[in-house]
Amino acid sequence: RCIEKLFFVETSSSTAGKATIRWLTQKGPGGEGSFATQNNIDDIEAMSMTADEFVGEGINNAELSQSVEDLDEVLLLLERASWCFEQADSTDLAAKARMQHSSVLFRRELEASRDQNVVQNHAVIEMRAAQMMESLSREGLFFEVLNCFDAVRPYLSAYASEQLGRGFISDIVLAESEDR
């Protein structure tokens, strides 16, 4: 935190105040940062951190969720990340966290049915997994795509597993290794 902060507080709403806030908080050309962040003064908990701090905390929770094995703990971390992103009005990051949360719920459901020896319709699971992996790919959540593929592999036909592994998944693994 910095001691060189300037706070603008409006006792009643005005057109000039709204215009000033809009100008100070808008992104610059090319997506550059804004001059200021806006806090919700009605929410005391939200006032404890700035929007940038909420985004940072959300990213920390999302990153931590990738290193945890227990799916219940992963879900909790992703819920926290989503909440932090929502507090910062970062809808794109909140959407990513919710998408990853949905995938982890799907993996947990598969794990529970496998543990209880519940017979599942493999075609339905295959369809849900395809939709999930497509959505995850669109959001750029390739690490979670790999996790989802590993969880659904026992339910896939040999042909589907081989085709996915050879094409789609190998491209993701190759891209991940190049990024490192």
PDB file of C-alpha atoms in Angstrom, residues 3-179:
ATOM      1  CA  ILE A   3       0.533   6.576   1.640  1.00  0.00           C
ATOM      2  CA  GLU A   4       0.166   8.803  -1.409  1.00  0.00           C
ATOM      3  CA  LYS A   5      -3.512   8.139  -2.059  1.00  0.00           C
ATOM      4  CA  LEU A   6      -6.140  10.627  -3.086  1.00  0.00           C
ATOM      5  CA  PHE A   7      -9.765   9.817  -2.276  1.00  0.00           C
ATOM      6  CA  PHE A   8     -12.773  11.390  -3.980  1.00  0.00           C
ATOM      7  CA  VAL A   9     -15.980  11.081  -1.982  1.00  0.00           C
ATOM      8  CA  GLU A  10     -19.257  12.424  -3.265  1.00  0.00           C
ATOM      9  CA  THR A  11     -21.987  13.200  -0.740  1.00  0.00           C
ATOM     10  CA  SER A  12     -24.646  13.149  -3.447  1.00  0.00           C
ATOM     11  CA  SER A  13     -24.545  11.886  -7.011  1.00  0.00           C
ATOM     12  CA  SER A  14     -23.836  14.392  -9.779  1.00  0.00           C
ATOM     13  CA  THR A  15     -23.258  14.311 -13.516  1.00  0.00           C
ATOM     14  CA  ALA A  16     -19.825  15.904 -13.132  1.00  0.00           C
ATOM     15  CA  GLY A  17     -18.822  13.360 -10.475  1.00  0.00           C
ATOM     16  CA  LYS A  18     -19.927  10.449 -12.650  1.00  0.00           C
ATOM     17  CA  ALA A  19     -18.024  11.854 -15.648  1.00  0.00           C
ATOM     18  CA  THR A  20     -14.871  12.303 -13.560  1.00  0.00           C
ATOM     19  CA  ILE A  21     -15.046   8.782 -12.166  1.00  0.00           C
ATOM     20  CA  ARG A  22     -15.684   7.364 -15.647  1.00  0.00           C
ATOM     21  CA  TRP A  23     -12.663   9.279 -17.030  1.00  0.00           C
ATOM     22  CA  LEU A  24     -10.369   8.234 -14.161  1.00  0.00           C
ATOM     23  CA  THR A  25     -11.325   4.548 -14.241  1.00  0.00           C
ATOM     24  CA  GLN A  26     -11.491   3.933 -18.005  1.00  0.00           C
ATOM     25  CA  LYS A  27      -8.728   1.963 -19.667  1.00  0.00           C
ATOM     26  CA  GLY A  28      -6.400   3.856 -21.947  1.00  0.00           C
ATOM     27  CA  PRO A  29      -5.923   3.183 -25.669  1.00  0.00           C
ATOM     28  CA  GLY A  30      -4.533  -0.292 -26.275  1.00  0.00           C
ATOM     29  CA  GLY A  31      -5.901  -1.593 -22.964  1.00  0.00           C
ATOM     30  CA  GLU A  32      -3.462   0.373 -20.797  1.00  0.00           C
ATOM     31  CA  GLY A  33      -4.223   0.760 -17.105  1.00  0.00           C
ATOM     32  CA  SER A  34      -6.514   3.431 -15.764  1.00  0.00           C
ATOM     33  CA  PHE A  35      -5.625   6.346 -13.493  1.00  0.00           C
ATOM     34  CA  ALA A  36      -7.759   5.089 -10.616  1.00  0.00           C
ATOM     35  CA  THR A  37      -9.835   2.241  -9.262  1.00  0.00           C
ATOM     36  CA  GLN A  38     -13.311   2.517  -7.859  1.00  0.00           C
ATOM     37  CA  ASN A  39     -14.298   0.950  -4.535  1.00  0.00           C
ATOM     38  CA  ASN A  40     -17.759   0.105  -3.278  1.00  0.00           C
ATOM     39  CA  ILE A  41     -18.029   2.062  -0.026  1.00  0.00           C
ATOM     40  CA  ASP A  42     -21.183   0.195   1.020  1.00  0.00           C
ATOM     41  CA  ASP A  43     -19.235  -3.047   1.460  1.00  0.00           C
ATOM     42  CA  ILE A  44     -16.756  -2.680   4.340  1.00  0.00           C
ATOM     43  CA  GLU A  45     -15.043  -5.988   3.508  1.00  0.00           C
ATOM     44  CA  ALA A  46     -14.513  -4.901  -0.095  1.00  0.00           C
ATOM     45  CA  MET A  47     -13.001  -1.592   1.043  1.00  0.00           C
ATOM     46  CA  SER A  48     -10.139  -3.418   2.723  1.00  0.00           C
ATOM     47  CA  MET A  49      -8.495  -3.964  -0.689  1.00  0.00           C
ATOM     48  CA  THR A  50      -8.327  -2.105  -3.973  1.00  0.00           C
ATOM     49  CA  ALA A  51      -9.510  -3.638  -7.237  1.00  0.00           C
ATOM     50  CA  ASP A  52      -5.915  -4.447  -8.182  1.00  0.00           C
ATOM     51  CA  GLU A  53      -5.370  -6.192  -4.845  1.00  0.00           C
ATOM     52  CA  PHE A  54      -8.550  -8.222  -5.372  1.00  0.00           C
ATOM     53  CA  VAL A  55      -7.327  -9.307  -8.814  1.00  0.00           C
ATOM     54  CA  GLY A  56      -3.942 -10.257  -7.360  1.00  0.00           C
ATOM     55  CA  GLU A  57      -5.571 -12.267  -4.574  1.00  0.00           C
ATOM     56  CA  GLY A  58      -7.876 -13.953  -7.080  1.00  0.00           C
ATOM     57  CA  ILE A  59      -4.919 -14.941  -9.259  1.00  0.00           C
ATOM     58  CA  ASN A  60      -3.104 -16.309  -6.201  1.00  0.00           C
ATOM     59  CA  ASN A  61      -6.122 -18.465  -5.304  1.00  0.00           C
ATOM     60  CA  ALA A  62      -6.521 -19.678  -8.902  1.00  0.00           C
ATOM     61  CA  GLU A  63      -2.839 -20.585  -9.148  1.00  0.00           C
ATOM     62  CA  LEU A  64      -2.911 -22.346  -5.799  1.00  0.00           C
ATOM     63  CA  SER A  65      -5.917 -24.390  -6.939  1.00  0.00           C
ATOM     64  CA  GLN A  66      -3.754 -25.962  -9.648  1.00  0.00           C
ATOM     65  CA  SER A  67      -1.280 -27.353  -7.133  1.00  0.00           C
ATOM     66  CA  VAL A  68      -3.806 -28.878  -4.700  1.00  0.00           C
ATOM     67  CA  GLU A  69      -4.867 -32.534  -5.017  1.00  0.00           C
ATOM     68  CA  ASP A  70      -8.076 -32.495  -2.933  1.00  0.00           C
ATOM     69  CA  LEU A  71     -10.938 -31.497  -5.248  1.00  0.00           C
ATOM     70  CA  ASP A  72     -13.007 -30.012  -2.407  1.00  0.00           C
ATOM     71  CA  GLU A  73     -10.142 -27.686  -1.532  1.00  0.00           C
ATOM     72  CA  VAL A  74      -9.691 -26.830  -5.219  1.00  0.00           C
ATOM     73  CA  LEU A  75     -13.379 -25.877  -5.404  1.00  0.00           C
ATOM     74  CA  LEU A  76     -13.035 -23.651  -2.349  1.00  0.00           C
ATOM     75  CA  LEU A  77      -9.990 -21.875  -3.803  1.00  0.00           C
ATOM     76  CA  LEU A  78     -11.761 -21.326  -7.126  1.00  0.00           C
ATOM     77  CA  GLU A  79     -14.820 -19.927  -5.341  1.00  0.00           C
ATOM     78  CA  ARG A  80     -12.540 -17.477  -3.529  1.00  0.00           C
ATOM     79  CA  ALA A  81     -10.823 -16.550  -6.787  1.00  0.00           C
ATOM     80  CA  SER A  82     -14.168 -15.958  -8.491  1.00  0.00           C
ATOM     81  CA  TRP A  83     -15.363 -13.800  -5.585  1.00  0.00           C
ATOM     82  CA  CYS A  84     -12.183 -11.705  -5.690  1.00  0.00           C
ATOM     83  CA  PHE A  85     -12.505 -11.176  -9.440  1.00  0.00           C
ATOM     84  CA  GLU A  86     -16.136 -10.171  -9.032  1.00  0.00           C
ATOM     85  CA  GLN A  87     -15.169  -7.647  -6.336  1.00  0.00           C
ATOM     86  CA  ALA A  88     -12.703  -6.127  -8.792  1.00  0.00           C
ATOM     87  CA  ASP A  89     -15.331  -6.119 -11.589  1.00  0.00           C
ATOM     88  CA  SER A  90     -13.042  -8.324 -13.687  1.00  0.00           C
ATOM     89  CA  THR A  91     -15.733 -10.273 -15.497  1.00  0.00           C
ATOM     90  CA  ASP A  92     -13.342 -12.098 -17.842  1.00  0.00           C
ATOM     91  CA  LEU A  93     -11.258 -13.500 -14.985  1.00  0.00           C
ATOM     92  CA  ALA A  94     -14.385 -14.346 -12.974  1.00  0.00           C
ATOM     93  CA  ALA A  95     -15.729 -16.258 -15.990  1.00  0.00           C
ATOM     94  CA  LYS A  96     -12.486 -18.233 -16.236  1.00  0.00           C
ATOM     95  CA  ALA A  97     -12.632 -19.111 -12.535  1.00  0.00           C
ATOM     96  CA  ARG A  98     -16.289 -20.196 -12.840  1.00  0.00           C
ATOM     97  CA  MET A  99     -15.479 -22.310 -15.906  1.00  0.00           C
ATOM     98  CA  GLN A 100     -12.646 -24.050 -14.094  1.00  0.00           C
ATOM     99  CA  HIS A 101     -14.944 -24.507 -11.075  1.00  0.00           C
ATOM    100  CA  SER A 102     -17.501 -26.242 -13.319  1.00  0.00           C
ATOM    101  CA  SER A 103     -14.820 -28.554 -14.660  1.00  0.00           C
ATOM    102  CA  VAL A 104     -13.651 -29.498 -11.176  1.00  0.00           C
ATOM    103  CA  LEU A 105     -17.271 -30.219 -10.177  1.00  0.00           C
ATOM    104  CA  PHE A 106     -17.539 -32.500 -13.219  1.00  0.00           C
ATOM    105  CA  ARG A 107     -14.301 -34.287 -12.288  1.00  0.00           C
ATOM    106  CA  ARG A 108     -15.489 -34.691  -8.697  1.00  0.00           C
ATOM    107  CA  GLU A 109     -18.781 -36.156  -9.939  1.00  0.00           C
ATOM    108  CA  LEU A 110     -16.870 -38.668 -12.083  1.00  0.00           C
ATOM    109  CA  GLU A 111     -14.597 -39.552  -9.181  1.00  0.00           C
ATOM    110  CA  ALA A 112     -17.556 -40.121  -6.848  1.00  0.00           C
ATOM    111  CA  SER A 113     -19.379 -42.343  -9.350  1.00  0.00           C
ATOM    112  CA  ARG A 114     -16.197 -44.355  -9.932  1.00  0.00           C
ATOM    113  CA  ASP A 115     -15.698 -44.796  -6.171  1.00  0.00           C
ATOM    114  CA  GLN A 116     -19.296 -45.981  -5.717  1.00  0.00           C
ATOM    115  CA  ASN A 117     -19.184 -48.249  -8.801  1.00  0.00           C
ATOM    116  CA  VAL A 118     -22.164 -46.418 -10.289  1.00  0.00           C
ATOM    117  CA  VAL A 119     -22.828 -47.417 -13.880  1.00  0.00           C
ATOM    118  CA  GLN A 120     -22.913 -44.312 -16.044  1.00  0.00           C
ATOM    119  CA  ASN A 121     -23.902 -43.809 -19.660  1.00  0.00           C
ATOM    120  CA  HIS A 122     -20.506 -43.453 -21.329  1.00  0.00           C
ATOM    121  CA  ALA A 123     -21.946 -41.593 -24.332  1.00  0.00           C
ATOM    122  CA  VAL A 124     -23.427 -38.909 -22.040  1.00  0.00           C
ATOM    123  CA  ILE A 125     -20.150 -38.558 -20.148  1.00  0.00           C
ATOM    124  CA  GLU A 126     -18.234 -38.361 -23.421  1.00  0.00           C
ATOM    125  CA  MET A 127     -20.555 -35.597 -24.691  1.00  0.00           C
ATOM    126  CA  ARG A 128     -20.323 -33.606 -21.449  1.00  0.00           C
ATOM    127  CA  ALA A 129     -16.539 -33.986 -21.427  1.00  0.00           C
ATOM    128  CA  ALA A 130     -16.291 -32.786 -25.040  1.00  0.00           C
ATOM    129  CA  GLN A 131     -18.383 -29.713 -24.264  1.00  0.00           C
ATOM    130  CA  MET A 132     -16.394 -29.051 -21.084  1.00  0.00           C
ATOM    131  CA  MET A 133     -13.003 -29.377 -22.795  1.00  0.00           C
ATOM    132  CA  GLU A 134     -14.146 -27.131 -25.647  1.00  0.00           C
ATOM    133  CA  SER A 135     -15.263 -24.436 -23.184  1.00  0.00           C
ATOM    134  CA  LEU A 136     -12.052 -24.753 -21.189  1.00  0.00           C
ATOM    135  CA  SER A 137      -9.999 -24.414 -24.371  1.00  0.00           C
ATOM    136  CA  ARG A 138     -11.894 -21.274 -25.391  1.00  0.00           C
ATOM    137  CA  GLU A 139     -11.042 -19.754 -21.989  1.00  0.00           C
ATOM    138  CA  GLY A 140      -7.380 -20.768 -22.364  1.00  0.00           C
ATOM    139  CA  LEU A 141      -7.510 -23.146 -19.377  1.00  0.00           C
ATOM    140  CA  PHE A 142      -5.354 -25.850 -20.950  1.00  0.00           C
ATOM    141  CA  PHE A 143      -4.053 -27.252 -17.655  1.00  0.00           C
ATOM    142  CA  GLU A 144      -7.655 -27.984 -16.661  1.00  0.00           C
ATOM    143  CA  VAL A 145      -8.323 -29.514 -20.101  1.00  0.00           C
ATOM    144  CA  LEU A 146      -5.583 -32.048 -19.325  1.00  0.00           C
ATOM    145  CA  ASN A 147      -7.077 -32.729 -15.873  1.00  0.00           C
ATOM    146  CA  CYS A 148     -10.530 -33.204 -17.396  1.00  0.00           C
ATOM    147  CA  PHE A 149      -9.153 -35.568 -20.046  1.00  0.00           C
ATOM    148  CA  ASP A 150      -7.415 -37.680 -17.393  1.00  0.00           C
ATOM    149  CA  ALA A 151     -10.637 -37.887 -15.367  1.00  0.00           C
ATOM    150  CA  VAL A 152     -12.817 -38.860 -18.321  1.00  0.00           C
ATOM    151  CA  ARG A 153     -10.380 -41.248 -20.040  1.00  0.00           C
ATOM    152  CA  PRO A 154     -11.777 -44.401 -18.330  1.00  0.00           C
ATOM    153  CA  TYR A 155     -15.217 -43.593 -19.781  1.00  0.00           C
ATOM    154  CA  LEU A 156     -14.044 -43.023 -23.359  1.00  0.00           C
ATOM    155  CA  SER A 157     -13.981 -45.621 -26.078  1.00  0.00           C
ATOM    156  CA  ALA A 158     -10.512 -46.742 -27.105  1.00  0.00           C
ATOM    157  CA  TYR A 159     -10.915 -44.931 -30.431  1.00  0.00           C
ATOM    158  CA  ALA A 160     -12.056 -41.632 -28.864  1.00  0.00           C
ATOM    159  CA  SER A 161      -9.300 -41.757 -26.257  1.00  0.00           C
ATOM    160  CA  GLU A 162      -6.652 -42.443 -28.888  1.00  0.00           C
ATOM    161  CA  GLN A 163      -7.906 -39.713 -31.237  1.00  0.00           C
ATOM    162  CA  LEU A 164      -8.120 -37.115 -28.478  1.00  0.00           C
ATOM    163  CA  GLY A 165      -4.746 -38.111 -27.061  1.00  0.00           C
ATOM    164  CA  ARG A 166      -3.024 -38.090 -30.432  1.00  0.00           C
ATOM    165  CA  GLY A 167      -4.539 -34.871 -31.748  1.00  0.00           C
ATOM    166  CA  PHE A 168      -5.998 -32.373 -29.335  1.00  0.00           C
ATOM    167  CA  ILE A 169      -4.250 -33.348 -26.087  1.00  0.00           C
ATOM    168  CA  SER A 170      -0.788 -33.802 -27.627  1.00  0.00           C
ATOM    169  CA  ASP A 171      -1.053 -30.272 -29.090  1.00  0.00           C
ATOM    170  CA  ILE A 172      -1.847 -28.904 -25.631  1.00  0.00           C
ATOM    171  CA  VAL A 173       1.021 -30.815 -24.003  1.00  0.00           C
ATOM    172  CA  LEU A 174       3.380 -29.593 -26.719  1.00  0.00           C
ATOM    173  CA  ALA A 175       2.234 -25.979 -26.272  1.00  0.00           C
ATOM    174  CA  GLU A 176       2.552 -26.249 -22.472  1.00  0.00           C
ATOM    175  CA  SER A 177       6.122 -27.566 -22.750  1.00  0.00           C
ATOM    176  CA  GLU A 178       7.064 -24.758 -25.163  1.00  0.00           C
ATOM    177  CA  ASP A 179       5.726 -22.138 -22.724  1.00  0.00           C
TER     178      ASP A 179
END
